Amino acid sequence: MIRLSIPVRQALEKLSLPVLIAAAFALMLIGKADAVLAVRVRMALTDTLSPIYATMAQPLANLRGVASDVVDIWDIRAENTRLRAENEQLRRWQAAALALEAQNQEFKAQLNWMPMAAPAFTTAPVVADSGGVYARSVLLAVTPPHHLTKGEIALDDRGVVGRVTEVGARSARVLLITDINSRIPVVLASGGHAVMEGTNGAFPVLRYWPEGSAPIDGERVMTSAAADAFPAGLPLGTVHYNSDNVPQVYPEADLDHLSMLRLFDYDSTGVLAPDAPAGRLATPATPGAGSAGATTQGRTSPAIRSR
Amino acid sequence: MDKTPGIRPRRSLGQRMDKAARRGFPAGTTILGIFLISAPLGLPGQAQVMPAFSLSAIFFWTLFRPASVPPPAVFLIGLLADLLGEMPIGTSVLTLLLTQYLVVRSRRYLLQKGFLFVWLLFVAVAAVAAALQWALACLMNWALYPPIAGVFQFLLSAGLYPLLATAFTQAHRAVAAPERV
């Protein structure tokens, strides 16, 4: 270290602050003039620090977990009252359902009612969400002993997801109800009929309802047996009018988070599902839409039908 | 500089290291604090804690231990605060250096006053600092930012100072006291 005389050192000490203030201005000018340099210095610094932050991440996450637990405990009272109210409501629904079931049993007993065959189903995992801007479909993995057929109906735990449109040796593609190629005849809770069209957006829209039976906001939409494309009564969603006064269907199925699908073989679809995406080769020899009962796949099951 | 000349035994290595640690405590903890604050803690208002903390630290240590926060150290601290706090480079440096300048000039007078007076003065300094940083950020990016962030920064600085000052005073008297070697 250079030995300086005391007056010089004092002078330097006094000078250092103004000089550094000037340097701060210079720094600001440099930072303004060369923005790339500033970014690079910043990146280098955060790169150096990132391992430290990474080691801190786990304890921090624990700490945050504890904090959120505390908040949860705080909220538990309100949650409890809400759940109690909901439980009460559910119990009322349960009572209604039981009453209806009993009534149903009674009617069945009186009417010599013929039950529908329980549909066979297979379950397959969704391996790829190949939906994009132009198509909404998902890819399923199918293991060899199982086999899917075109036209099977895919449901998740809440409602209809779509139809199987392509079947490969180990995979199958399901065209979602939101795809622009998807058109599904539906029945509204109020009794009206319509067609649900996909838009490639999050919500399909309803079209072609008879005059005088417009969809009502909030009512449930179910599949209709019209054209024999779907069995009747599968849950699709609820009607909501958007700002353009177009009735949209908010799908019941959780289309954004599909992981497992149940594929029901109703075995009666006279209308083949469309191909996805548009422009692929269509299967030949499809009968005209609406030719009820005429199955072209050679998979008729008279035993079930005639029961 | 040796304030008490005389003959005494040469200091051992441990003693010298201890002394260096005590001398470096203010700047060291400030830098460590800046690193900690810039960590992804996910706290609300974390962006405003950085200037509040650095301003409080520099203000306190310049007032009570000016030898431990020399202007170059303040320059470095300001630079780190700018780089890690995503401020336009140089703005914290300038604010902190100006604060130090002000404190150094009025140090003798301030040391005779009580905590409340010092805090009130700090509140004024924090107001000016927040306004200055806001104005500099606007100027440097050539955009008019909503001043609410500056107001929040000022309130946080003013409110955080008593807490930090209490902690710093404890440290000043115990861990970091240079005369305790």
Short mmCIF file of C-alpha atoms in Angstrom, two decimals:
data_model
loop_
_atom_site.label_atom_id
_atom_site.label_comp_id
_atom_site.label_asym_id
_atom_site.label_seq_id
_atom_site.Cartn_x
_atom_site.Cartn_y
_atom_site.Cartn_z
CA MET A 1 0.00 0.00 0.00
CA ILE A 2 1.28 3.45 -0.82
CA ARG A 3 2.02 5.55 2.22
CA LEU A 4 0.44 8.95 1.84
CA SER A 5 0.79 11.93 4.07
CA ILE A 6 -2.13 12.66 6.32
CA PRO A 7 -3.28 15.86 4.53
CA VAL A 8 -3.26 14.09 1.18
CA ARG A 9 -5.21 11.20 2.59
CA GLN A 10 -7.76 13.52 4.14
CA ALA A 11 -8.09 15.38 0.88
CA LEU A 12 -8.63 12.10 -0.94
CA GLU A 13 -11.26 11.01 1.57
CA LYS A 14 -13.10 14.27 1.12
CA LEU A 15 -12.83 14.00 -2.62
CA SER A 16 -13.95 10.41 -2.96
CA LEU A 17 -17.65 11.12 -2.35
CA PRO A 18 -18.05 13.85 -5.02
CA VAL A 19 -15.98 11.80 -7.45
CA LEU A 20 -18.16 8.75 -6.87
CA ILE A 21 -21.32 10.80 -7.27
CA ALA A 22 -19.97 11.89 -10.62
CA ALA A 23 -19.18 8.26 -11.35
CA ALA A 24 -22.80 7.37 -10.56
CA PHE A 25 -23.93 9.82 -13.23
CA ALA A 26 -21.43 8.29 -15.62
CA LEU A 27 -22.77 4.85 -14.77
CA MET A 28 -26.29 5.98 -15.54
CA LEU A 29 -25.14 7.33 -18.88
CA ILE A 30 -23.31 4.09 -19.69
CA GLY A 31 -26.32 2.05 -18.67
CA LYS A 32 -28.50 4.19 -20.89
CA ALA A 33 -26.11 4.22 -23.83
CA ASP A 34 -25.32 0.50 -23.83
CA ALA A 35 -28.41 -1.34 -22.73
CA VAL A 36 -26.99 -4.68 -23.90
CA LEU A 37 -24.05 -4.35 -21.55
CA ALA A 38 -26.35 -3.68 -18.62
CA VAL A 39 -28.43 -6.72 -19.47
CA ARG A 40 -25.33 -8.90 -19.76
CA VAL A 41 -23.91 -7.74 -16.44
CA ARG A 42 -27.27 -8.37 -14.81
CA MET A 43 -27.50 -11.84 -16.36
CA ALA A 44 -23.97 -12.72 -15.25
CA LEU A 45 -24.78 -11.66 -11.70
CA THR A 46 -28.03 -13.61 -11.52
CA ASP A 47 -26.30 -16.62 -13.11
CA THR A 48 -23.74 -16.53 -10.33
CA LEU A 49 -26.41 -16.24 -7.69
CA SER A 50 -28.83 -18.78 -9.13
CA PRO A 51 -27.20 -21.87 -7.48
CA ILE A 52 -27.56 -20.13 -4.12
CA TYR A 53 -31.19 -19.34 -4.83
CA ALA A 54 -31.70 -22.92 -6.00
CA THR A 55 -30.44 -24.28 -2.67
CA MET A 56 -32.67 -21.79 -0.92
CA ALA A 57 -35.69 -22.87 -2.93
CA GLN A 58 -36.53 -26.00 -0.94
CA PRO A 59 -36.53 -24.44 2.55
CA LEU A 60 -38.39 -21.46 1.12
CA ALA A 61 -41.03 -23.72 -0.37
CA ASN A 62 -41.39 -25.41 3.02
CA LEU A 63 -41.76 -22.05 4.68
CA ARG A 64 -44.35 -20.98 2.16
CA GLY A 65 -46.17 -24.27 2.69
CA VAL A 66 -46.31 -23.57 6.42
CA ALA A 67 -47.58 -20.06 5.75
CA SER A 68 -50.30 -21.32 3.44
CA ASP A 69 -51.21 -23.96 6.02
CA VAL A 70 -51.71 -21.22 8.56
CA VAL A 71 -53.91 -19.34 6.12
CA ASP A 72 -55.83 -22.54 5.42
CA ILE A 73 -56.42 -23.13 9.11
CA TRP A 74 -57.59 -19.56 9.36
CA ASP A 75 -60.06 -20.16 6.54
CA ILE A 76 -61.24 -23.50 7.83
CA ARG A 77 -64.14 -22.03 9.75
CA ALA A 78 -65.67 -20.32 6.74
CA GLU A 79 -64.95 -23.41 4.68
CA ASN A 80 -66.71 -25.53 7.25
CA THR A 81 -69.89 -23.48 7.19
CA ARG A 82 -69.84 -23.51 3.42
CA LEU A 83 -69.41 -27.27 3.36
CA ARG A 84 -72.18 -27.73 5.87
CA ALA A 85 -74.55 -25.71 3.69
CA GLU A 86 -73.43 -27.64 0.65
CA ASN A 87 -73.87 -30.92 2.47
CA GLU A 88 -77.40 -29.91 3.41
CA GLN A 89 -78.15 -29.11 -0.21
CA LEU A 90 -76.63 -32.37 -1.39
CA ARG A 91 -78.70 -34.28 1.12
CA ARG A 92 -81.80 -32.66 -0.30
CA TRP A 93 -80.67 -33.69 -3.78
CA GLN A 94 -80.04 -37.16 -2.52
CA ALA A 95 -83.54 -37.32 -1.15
CA ALA A 96 -84.92 -36.14 -4.46
CA ALA A 97 -82.83 -38.66 -6.33
CA LEU A 98 -83.93 -41.50 -4.07
CA ALA A 99 -87.56 -40.50 -4.46
CA LEU A 100 -87.19 -40.37 -8.20
CA GLU A 101 -85.43 -43.70 -8.24
CA ALA A 102 -88.22 -45.29 -6.26
CA GLN A 103 -90.77 -43.77 -8.60
CA ASN A 104 -88.76 -44.97 -11.55
CA GLN A 105 -88.67 -48.50 -10.19
CA GLU A 106 -92.39 -48.39 -9.70
CA PHE A 107 -92.99 -47.25 -13.27
CA LYS A 108 -90.67 -49.89 -14.61
CA ALA A 109 -92.49 -52.53 -12.69
CA GLN A 110 -95.80 -51.36 -14.05
CA LEU A 111 -94.78 -50.83 -17.66
CA ASN A 112 -92.94 -54.02 -18.43
CA TRP A 113 -90.02 -51.81 -19.33
CA MET A 114 -87.18 -53.17 -21.38
CA PRO A 115 -83.81 -52.01 -20.07
CA MET A 116 -81.01 -50.91 -22.37
CA ALA A 117 -77.95 -53.05 -22.55
CA ALA A 118 -75.21 -51.69 -20.39
CA PRO A 119 -72.59 -50.45 -22.79
CA ALA A 120 -69.17 -52.00 -22.74
CA PHE A 121 -66.35 -49.59 -22.17
CA THR A 122 -62.62 -49.51 -22.16
CA THR A 123 -60.41 -46.95 -20.50
CA ALA A 124 -57.42 -45.41 -22.18
CA PRO A 125 -54.92 -42.78 -21.14
CA VAL A 126 -54.49 -39.56 -23.06
CA VAL A 127 -50.91 -39.40 -24.24
CA ALA A 128 -50.91 -36.28 -26.37
CA ASP A 129 -53.07 -33.26 -26.67
CA SER A 130 -52.67 -32.62 -30.33
CA GLY A 131 -55.12 -29.78 -30.26
CA GLY A 132 -53.86 -26.59 -31.75
CA VAL A 133 -55.28 -23.53 -33.38
CA TYR A 134 -56.89 -25.55 -36.13
CA ALA A 135 -57.99 -28.74 -34.49
CA ARG A 136 -59.11 -30.05 -31.16
CA SER A 137 -58.28 -33.67 -30.63
CA VAL A 138 -56.39 -35.91 -28.26
CA LEU A 139 -54.36 -39.03 -28.82
CA LEU A 140 -55.00 -42.13 -26.73
CA ALA A 141 -52.60 -44.97 -26.08
CA VAL A 142 -54.24 -48.34 -26.69
CA THR A 143 -52.47 -51.51 -25.63
CA PRO A 144 -52.78 -54.41 -28.09
CA PRO A 145 -55.27 -56.79 -26.41
CA HIS A 146 -57.75 -53.97 -26.36
CA HIS A 147 -59.15 -52.66 -29.52
CA LEU A 148 -61.14 -49.55 -30.16
CA THR A 149 -63.42 -48.99 -33.06
CA LYS A 150 -64.20 -45.85 -34.89
CA GLY A 151 -67.24 -44.07 -33.56
CA GLU A 152 -66.87 -45.02 -29.92
CA ILE A 153 -67.87 -42.27 -27.57
CA ALA A 154 -65.33 -40.87 -25.14
CA LEU A 155 -66.40 -39.62 -21.74
CA ASP A 156 -64.40 -38.38 -18.82
CA ASP A 157 -65.77 -38.54 -15.29
CA ARG A 158 -68.16 -35.66 -15.93
CA GLY A 159 -69.42 -35.73 -19.48
CA VAL A 160 -68.91 -36.32 -23.17
CA VAL A 161 -65.46 -35.50 -24.49
CA GLY A 162 -65.79 -36.55 -28.10
CA ARG A 163 -65.73 -39.43 -30.51
CA VAL A 164 -63.04 -41.80 -31.71
CA THR A 165 -62.24 -40.83 -35.27
CA GLU A 166 -59.07 -42.69 -36.10
CA VAL A 167 -57.84 -46.00 -34.84
CA GLY A 168 -54.32 -47.27 -35.19
CA ALA A 169 -52.58 -50.35 -33.90
CA ARG A 170 -51.52 -48.74 -30.63
CA SER A 171 -53.25 -45.43 -30.64
CA ALA A 172 -56.56 -43.80 -31.31
CA ARG A 173 -57.55 -40.24 -31.92
CA VAL A 174 -60.53 -38.65 -30.25
CA LEU A 175 -62.10 -35.66 -31.90
CA LEU A 176 -63.20 -33.33 -29.12
CA ILE A 177 -66.62 -31.76 -29.06
CA THR A 178 -64.97 -28.37 -29.39
CA ASP A 179 -63.41 -29.14 -32.77
CA ILE A 180 -64.87 -27.27 -35.70
CA ASN A 181 -65.67 -30.57 -37.41
CA SER A 182 -67.76 -31.80 -34.51
CA ARG A 183 -71.52 -31.62 -34.86
CA ILE A 184 -73.66 -33.34 -32.30
CA PRO A 185 -77.44 -33.52 -32.23
CA VAL A 186 -78.51 -32.47 -28.78
CA VAL A 187 -81.59 -32.29 -26.69
CA LEU A 188 -82.12 -29.43 -24.26
CA ALA A 189 -83.47 -29.82 -20.79
CA SER A 190 -86.49 -27.77 -21.83
CA GLY A 191 -87.21 -30.37 -24.50
CA GLY A 192 -85.99 -28.56 -27.59
CA HIS A 193 -83.61 -30.01 -30.11
CA ALA A 194 -80.55 -28.40 -31.63
CA VAL A 195 -77.16 -29.15 -33.07
CA MET A 196 -74.02 -28.42 -31.14
CA GLU A 197 -71.19 -27.24 -33.33
CA GLY A 198 -67.58 -26.99 -32.29
CA THR A 199 -65.80 -23.74 -32.91
CA ASN A 200 -62.18 -24.69 -32.12
CA GLY A 201 -62.61 -22.35 -29.19
CA ALA A 202 -63.32 -23.37 -25.63
CA PHE A 203 -67.08 -23.41 -26.08
CA PRO A 204 -69.16 -25.05 -28.80
CA VAL A 205 -72.25 -23.20 -29.96
CA LEU A 206 -75.83 -24.31 -30.53
CA ARG A 207 -77.51 -23.99 -33.91
CA TYR A 208 -80.58 -25.11 -35.80
CA TRP A 209 -83.17 -25.19 -33.08
CA PRO A 210 -86.81 -25.15 -34.15
CA GLU A 211 -88.54 -21.84 -34.07
CA GLY A 212 -90.03 -21.07 -30.70
CA SER A 213 -87.79 -23.35 -28.68
CA ALA A 214 -84.65 -21.28 -28.30
CA PRO A 215 -82.17 -22.54 -25.72
CA ILE A 216 -82.64 -21.07 -22.27
CA ASP A 217 -79.63 -19.71 -20.44
CA GLY A 218 -78.37 -22.16 -17.84
CA GLU A 219 -80.23 -25.24 -18.97
CA ARG A 220 -78.52 -28.57 -19.42
CA VAL A 221 -77.61 -29.95 -22.81
CA MET A 222 -77.62 -33.69 -23.43
CA THR A 223 -76.98 -35.82 -26.46
CA SER A 224 -79.96 -36.77 -28.51
CA ALA A 225 -80.58 -40.05 -30.22
CA ALA A 226 -81.43 -38.26 -33.42
CA ALA A 227 -79.65 -39.68 -36.45
CA ASP A 228 -78.49 -42.52 -34.25
CA ALA A 229 -75.10 -40.92 -33.83
CA PHE A 230 -75.18 -40.88 -30.06
CA PRO A 231 -77.25 -42.60 -27.43
CA ALA A 232 -79.70 -40.25 -25.78
CA GLY A 233 -79.07 -38.51 -22.53
CA LEU A 234 -75.32 -38.27 -22.16
CA PRO A 235 -74.39 -35.03 -20.37
CA LEU A 236 -72.71 -32.41 -22.57
CA GLY A 237 -72.86 -29.13 -20.72
CA THR A 238 -74.90 -26.08 -19.89
CA VAL A 239 -76.12 -23.25 -22.10
CA HIS A 240 -74.77 -19.75 -21.67
CA TYR A 241 -75.41 -16.85 -24.02
CA ASN A 242 -72.29 -14.91 -24.87
CA SER A 243 -72.12 -11.16 -25.49
CA ASP A 244 -73.09 -11.64 -29.12
CA ASN A 245 -76.23 -13.40 -28.00
CA VAL A 246 -75.08 -16.74 -29.35
CA PRO A 247 -75.95 -19.71 -27.15
CA GLN A 248 -72.72 -21.42 -26.15
CA VAL A 249 -72.35 -24.70 -24.35
CA TYR A 250 -69.99 -24.79 -21.39
CA PRO A 251 -68.81 -28.39 -21.60
CA GLU A 252 -69.33 -30.56 -18.56
CA ALA A 253 -66.15 -32.49 -19.33
CA ASP A 254 -62.86 -30.96 -18.23
CA LEU A 255 -61.48 -30.65 -21.74
CA ASP A 256 -58.37 -28.75 -20.69
CA HIS A 257 -57.12 -31.45 -18.33
CA LEU A 258 -57.88 -34.76 -19.93
CA SER A 259 -55.92 -37.66 -18.55
CA MET A 260 -58.08 -40.77 -18.74
CA LEU A 261 -61.03 -41.38 -21.00
CA ARG A 262 -63.71 -44.01 -20.90
CA LEU A 263 -64.63 -45.16 -24.38
CA PHE A 264 -68.14 -46.52 -24.66
CA ASP A 265 -69.07 -48.83 -27.43
CA TYR A 266 -72.76 -48.14 -27.94
CA ASP A 267 -72.60 -50.21 -31.04
CA SER A 268 -75.41 -48.43 -32.78
CA THR A 269 -73.91 -45.42 -34.43
CA GLY A 270 -75.20 -45.16 -37.90
CA VAL A 271 -73.35 -41.92 -38.41
CA LEU A 272 -69.61 -42.19 -38.49
CA ALA A 273 -67.62 -39.62 -36.65
CA PRO A 274 -65.94 -37.03 -38.86
CA ASP A 275 -62.26 -37.20 -39.52
CA ALA A 276 -59.93 -34.96 -37.65
CA PRO A 277 -58.38 -32.77 -38.71
CA ALA A 278 -60.26 -31.84 -41.84
CA GLY A 279 -58.71 -32.92 -45.07
CA ARG A 280 -57.76 -36.44 -44.09
CA LEU A 281 -59.01 -39.37 -46.06
CA ALA A 282 -62.56 -40.21 -45.15
CA THR A 283 -63.54 -43.84 -44.79
CA PRO A 284 -65.47 -45.00 -47.81
CA ALA A 285 -68.98 -46.34 -47.93
CA THR A 286 -70.53 -44.32 -45.16
CA PRO A 287 -74.25 -44.34 -45.44
CA GLY A 288 -76.06 -41.03 -45.61
CA ALA A 289 -76.53 -39.31 -42.33
CA GLY A 290 -79.74 -40.27 -40.72
CA SER A 291 -80.07 -43.78 -42.08
CA ALA A 292 -80.97 -45.09 -38.73
CA GLY A 293 -79.93 -48.54 -37.73
CA ALA A 294 -77.97 -49.32 -40.87
CA THR A 295 -74.62 -50.28 -39.47
CA THR A 296 -71.92 -50.73 -42.00
CA GLN A 297 -69.30 -52.05 -39.71
CA GLY A 298 -70.59 -55.57 -39.40
CA ARG A 299 -70.72 -55.29 -35.67
CA THR A 300 -74.43 -55.54 -35.10
CA SER A 301 -75.36 -57.43 -32.02
CA PRO A 302 -78.84 -58.77 -32.55
CA ALA A 303 -78.74 -60.54 -29.25
CA ILE A 304 -78.65 -57.23 -27.43
CA ARG A 305 -80.96 -55.44 -29.80
CA SER A 306 -83.75 -57.96 -29.69
CA ARG A 307 -83.69 -58.45 -26.00
CA MET B 1 -5.65 5.44 11.78
CA ASP B 2 -4.33 4.73 15.26
CA LYS B 3 -6.33 6.84 17.66
CA THR B 4 -4.50 5.73 20.82
CA PRO B 5 -0.78 5.66 20.18
CA GLY B 6 1.41 3.73 22.54
CA ILE B 7 3.34 0.53 22.93
CA ARG B 8 1.38 -2.71 23.16
CA PRO B 9 1.83 -6.29 22.04
CA ARG B 10 1.29 -7.12 18.42
CA ARG B 11 -2.17 -8.43 17.74
CA SER B 12 -2.64 -12.10 17.07
CA LEU B 13 -4.11 -13.40 13.80
CA GLY B 14 -7.42 -14.20 15.47
CA GLN B 15 -7.68 -10.74 16.90
CA ARG B 16 -6.91 -9.17 13.57
CA MET B 17 -9.49 -11.31 11.82
CA ASP B 18 -12.01 -10.47 14.48
CA LYS B 19 -11.35 -6.81 14.02
CA ALA B 20 -11.64 -7.07 10.25
CA ALA B 21 -14.93 -8.95 10.63
CA ARG B 22 -16.31 -6.30 12.95
CA ARG B 23 -15.14 -3.56 10.60
CA GLY B 24 -16.69 -5.27 7.61
CA PHE B 25 -19.94 -6.13 9.36
CA PRO B 26 -22.05 -3.15 8.19
CA ALA B 27 -21.14 -3.37 4.51
CA GLY B 28 -21.15 -7.17 4.60
CA THR B 29 -24.58 -7.53 6.13
CA THR B 30 -25.97 -4.93 3.78
CA ILE B 31 -24.67 -6.82 0.75
CA LEU B 32 -25.94 -10.10 2.20
CA GLY B 33 -29.32 -8.49 2.81
CA ILE B 34 -29.48 -7.31 -0.78
CA PHE B 35 -28.76 -10.84 -2.00
CA LEU B 36 -31.44 -12.20 0.32
CA ILE B 37 -34.04 -9.65 -0.74
CA SER B 38 -33.42 -10.37 -4.40
CA ALA B 39 -34.00 -14.09 -3.79
CA PRO B 40 -37.29 -15.37 -5.18
CA LEU B 41 -39.15 -15.24 -1.89
CA GLY B 42 -42.48 -14.45 -3.47
CA LEU B 43 -43.29 -11.82 -0.90
CA PRO B 44 -45.73 -9.05 -1.75
CA GLY B 45 -43.97 -5.75 -2.35
CA GLN B 46 -40.57 -7.41 -2.50
CA ALA B 47 -39.41 -5.05 -5.25
CA GLN B 48 -39.84 -2.08 -2.95
CA VAL B 49 -38.05 -3.69 0.00
CA MET B 50 -34.71 -3.49 -1.81
CA PRO B 51 -34.42 0.33 -1.96
CA ALA B 52 -35.99 0.65 1.50
CA PHE B 53 -33.44 -1.72 3.00
CA SER B 54 -30.38 -0.30 1.28
CA LEU B 55 -31.36 3.27 2.13
CA SER B 56 -32.00 2.44 5.79
CA ALA B 57 -28.73 0.53 6.07
CA ILE B 58 -26.60 3.21 4.46
CA PHE B 59 -28.30 5.95 6.46
CA PHE B 60 -27.82 4.13 9.78
CA TRP B 61 -24.26 2.95 9.27
CA THR B 62 -23.07 6.26 7.84
CA LEU B 63 -24.47 7.97 10.88
CA PHE B 64 -22.98 5.64 13.48
CA ARG B 65 -20.06 3.89 11.80
CA PRO B 66 -18.95 6.02 8.84
CA ALA B 67 -15.55 4.33 8.69
CA SER B 68 -17.19 0.98 7.94
CA VAL B 69 -19.18 2.19 4.95
CA PRO B 70 -16.70 4.19 2.86
CA PRO B 71 -18.06 5.75 -0.34
CA PRO B 72 -16.64 2.98 -2.58
CA ALA B 73 -18.55 0.40 -0.53
CA VAL B 74 -21.71 2.46 -0.88
CA PHE B 75 -21.06 2.64 -4.60
CA LEU B 76 -20.80 -1.15 -4.75
CA ILE B 77 -23.92 -1.64 -2.63
CA GLY B 78 -25.87 0.75 -4.83
CA LEU B 79 -24.67 -1.04 -7.94
CA LEU B 80 -25.73 -4.41 -6.55
CA ALA B 81 -29.11 -3.01 -5.56
CA ASP B 82 -29.56 -1.63 -9.07
CA LEU B 83 -28.53 -4.84 -10.78
CA LEU B 84 -30.51 -7.20 -8.58
CA GLY B 85 -33.48 -4.92 -7.97
CA GLU B 86 -34.03 -4.32 -11.68
CA MET B 87 -33.66 -0.57 -11.30
CA PRO B 88 -32.10 1.52 -14.06
CA ILE B 89 -28.36 1.20 -13.44
CA GLY B 90 -26.91 4.07 -11.44
CA THR B 91 -30.08 5.36 -9.82
CA SER B 92 -29.62 3.58 -6.48
CA VAL B 93 -25.92 4.39 -6.57
CA LEU B 94 -26.69 8.07 -6.92
CA THR B 95 -29.44 8.05 -4.30
CA LEU B 96 -27.31 6.22 -1.74
CA LEU B 97 -24.25 8.38 -2.34
CA LEU B 98 -26.30 11.57 -2.00
CA THR B 99 -27.81 10.20 1.22
CA GLN B 100 -24.37 9.45 2.54
CA TYR B 101 -23.18 12.90 1.59
CA LEU B 102 -26.07 14.47 3.46
CA VAL B 103 -25.54 12.32 6.56
CA VAL B 104 -21.79 12.92 6.62
CA ARG B 105 -22.35 16.66 6.44
CA SER B 106 -24.90 16.73 9.28
CA ARG B 107 -23.41 13.91 11.33
CA ARG B 108 -22.09 15.92 14.25
CA TYR B 109 -25.40 17.63 14.72
CA LEU B 110 -27.46 14.47 14.34
CA LEU B 111 -25.50 12.38 16.82
CA GLN B 112 -26.66 14.65 19.63
CA LYS B 113 -30.30 14.11 18.79
CA GLY B 114 -32.63 11.37 19.93
CA PHE B 115 -33.97 8.50 17.87
CA LEU B 116 -37.25 10.20 17.03
CA PHE B 117 -35.57 13.19 15.43
CA VAL B 118 -33.26 10.95 13.43
CA TRP B 119 -36.21 8.91 12.27
CA LEU B 120 -38.13 12.01 11.20
CA LEU B 121 -35.12 13.17 9.24
CA PHE B 122 -34.88 9.73 7.69
CA VAL B 123 -38.53 9.95 6.67
CA ALA B 124 -37.74 13.18 4.85
CA VAL B 125 -34.69 11.60 3.24
CA ALA B 126 -36.74 8.57 2.21
CA ALA B 127 -39.36 10.82 0.62
CA VAL B 128 -36.72 12.65 -1.39
CA ALA B 129 -34.98 9.39 -2.28
CA ALA B 130 -38.20 7.74 -3.47
CA ALA B 131 -39.09 10.80 -5.53
CA LEU B 132 -35.58 10.93 -6.96
CA GLN B 133 -35.57 7.26 -7.90
CA TRP B 134 -38.99 7.52 -9.46
CA ALA B 135 -37.94 10.58 -11.45
CA LEU B 136 -34.70 8.93 -12.54
CA ALA B 137 -36.49 5.74 -13.57
CA CYS B 138 -38.95 7.81 -15.60
CA LEU B 139 -36.14 9.81 -17.14
CA MET B 140 -33.93 6.84 -17.93
CA ASN B 141 -36.68 4.81 -19.56
CA TRP B 142 -38.36 7.87 -20.99
CA ALA B 143 -41.76 6.83 -19.71
CA LEU B 144 -44.10 8.22 -17.11
CA TYR B 145 -44.52 5.52 -14.48
CA PRO B 146 -47.42 5.71 -12.03
CA PRO B 147 -45.98 7.31 -8.89
CA ILE B 148 -47.76 4.83 -6.63
CA ALA B 149 -44.69 2.55 -6.60
CA GLY B 150 -42.60 5.46 -5.37
CA VAL B 151 -45.14 6.31 -2.68
CA PHE B 152 -45.17 2.69 -1.57
CA GLN B 153 -41.37 2.62 -1.51
CA PHE B 154 -41.33 5.74 0.64
CA LEU B 155 -43.87 4.35 3.11
CA LEU B 156 -42.01 1.07 3.31
CA SER B 157 -38.69 2.84 3.92
CA ALA B 158 -40.17 5.06 6.61
CA GLY B 159 -41.85 2.14 8.33
CA LEU B 160 -38.97 -0.30 8.00
CA TYR B 161 -36.35 2.06 9.45
CA PRO B 162 -37.24 1.72 13.17
CA LEU B 163 -37.18 -2.07 12.86
CA LEU B 164 -33.90 -2.13 11.01
CA ALA B 165 -32.40 0.56 13.26
CA THR B 166 -33.24 -1.50 16.34
CA ALA B 167 -31.54 -4.55 14.86
CA PHE B 168 -28.57 -2.49 13.67
CA THR B 169 -28.19 -0.84 17.08
CA GLN B 170 -28.05 -4.22 18.75
CA ALA B 171 -25.42 -5.36 16.27
CA HIS B 172 -23.54 -2.09 16.59
CA ARG B 173 -23.25 -2.52 20.32
CA ALA B 174 -22.51 -6.24 20.36
CA VAL B 175 -21.39 -8.19 17.30
CA ALA B 176 -20.00 -5.39 15.24
CA ALA B 177 -18.51 -3.19 17.96
CA PRO B 178 -14.93 -2.56 16.88
CA GLU B 179 -13.70 -1.61 20.34
CA ARG B 180 -14.59 -4.99 21.77
CA VAL B 181 -11.67 -6.79 20.22
#
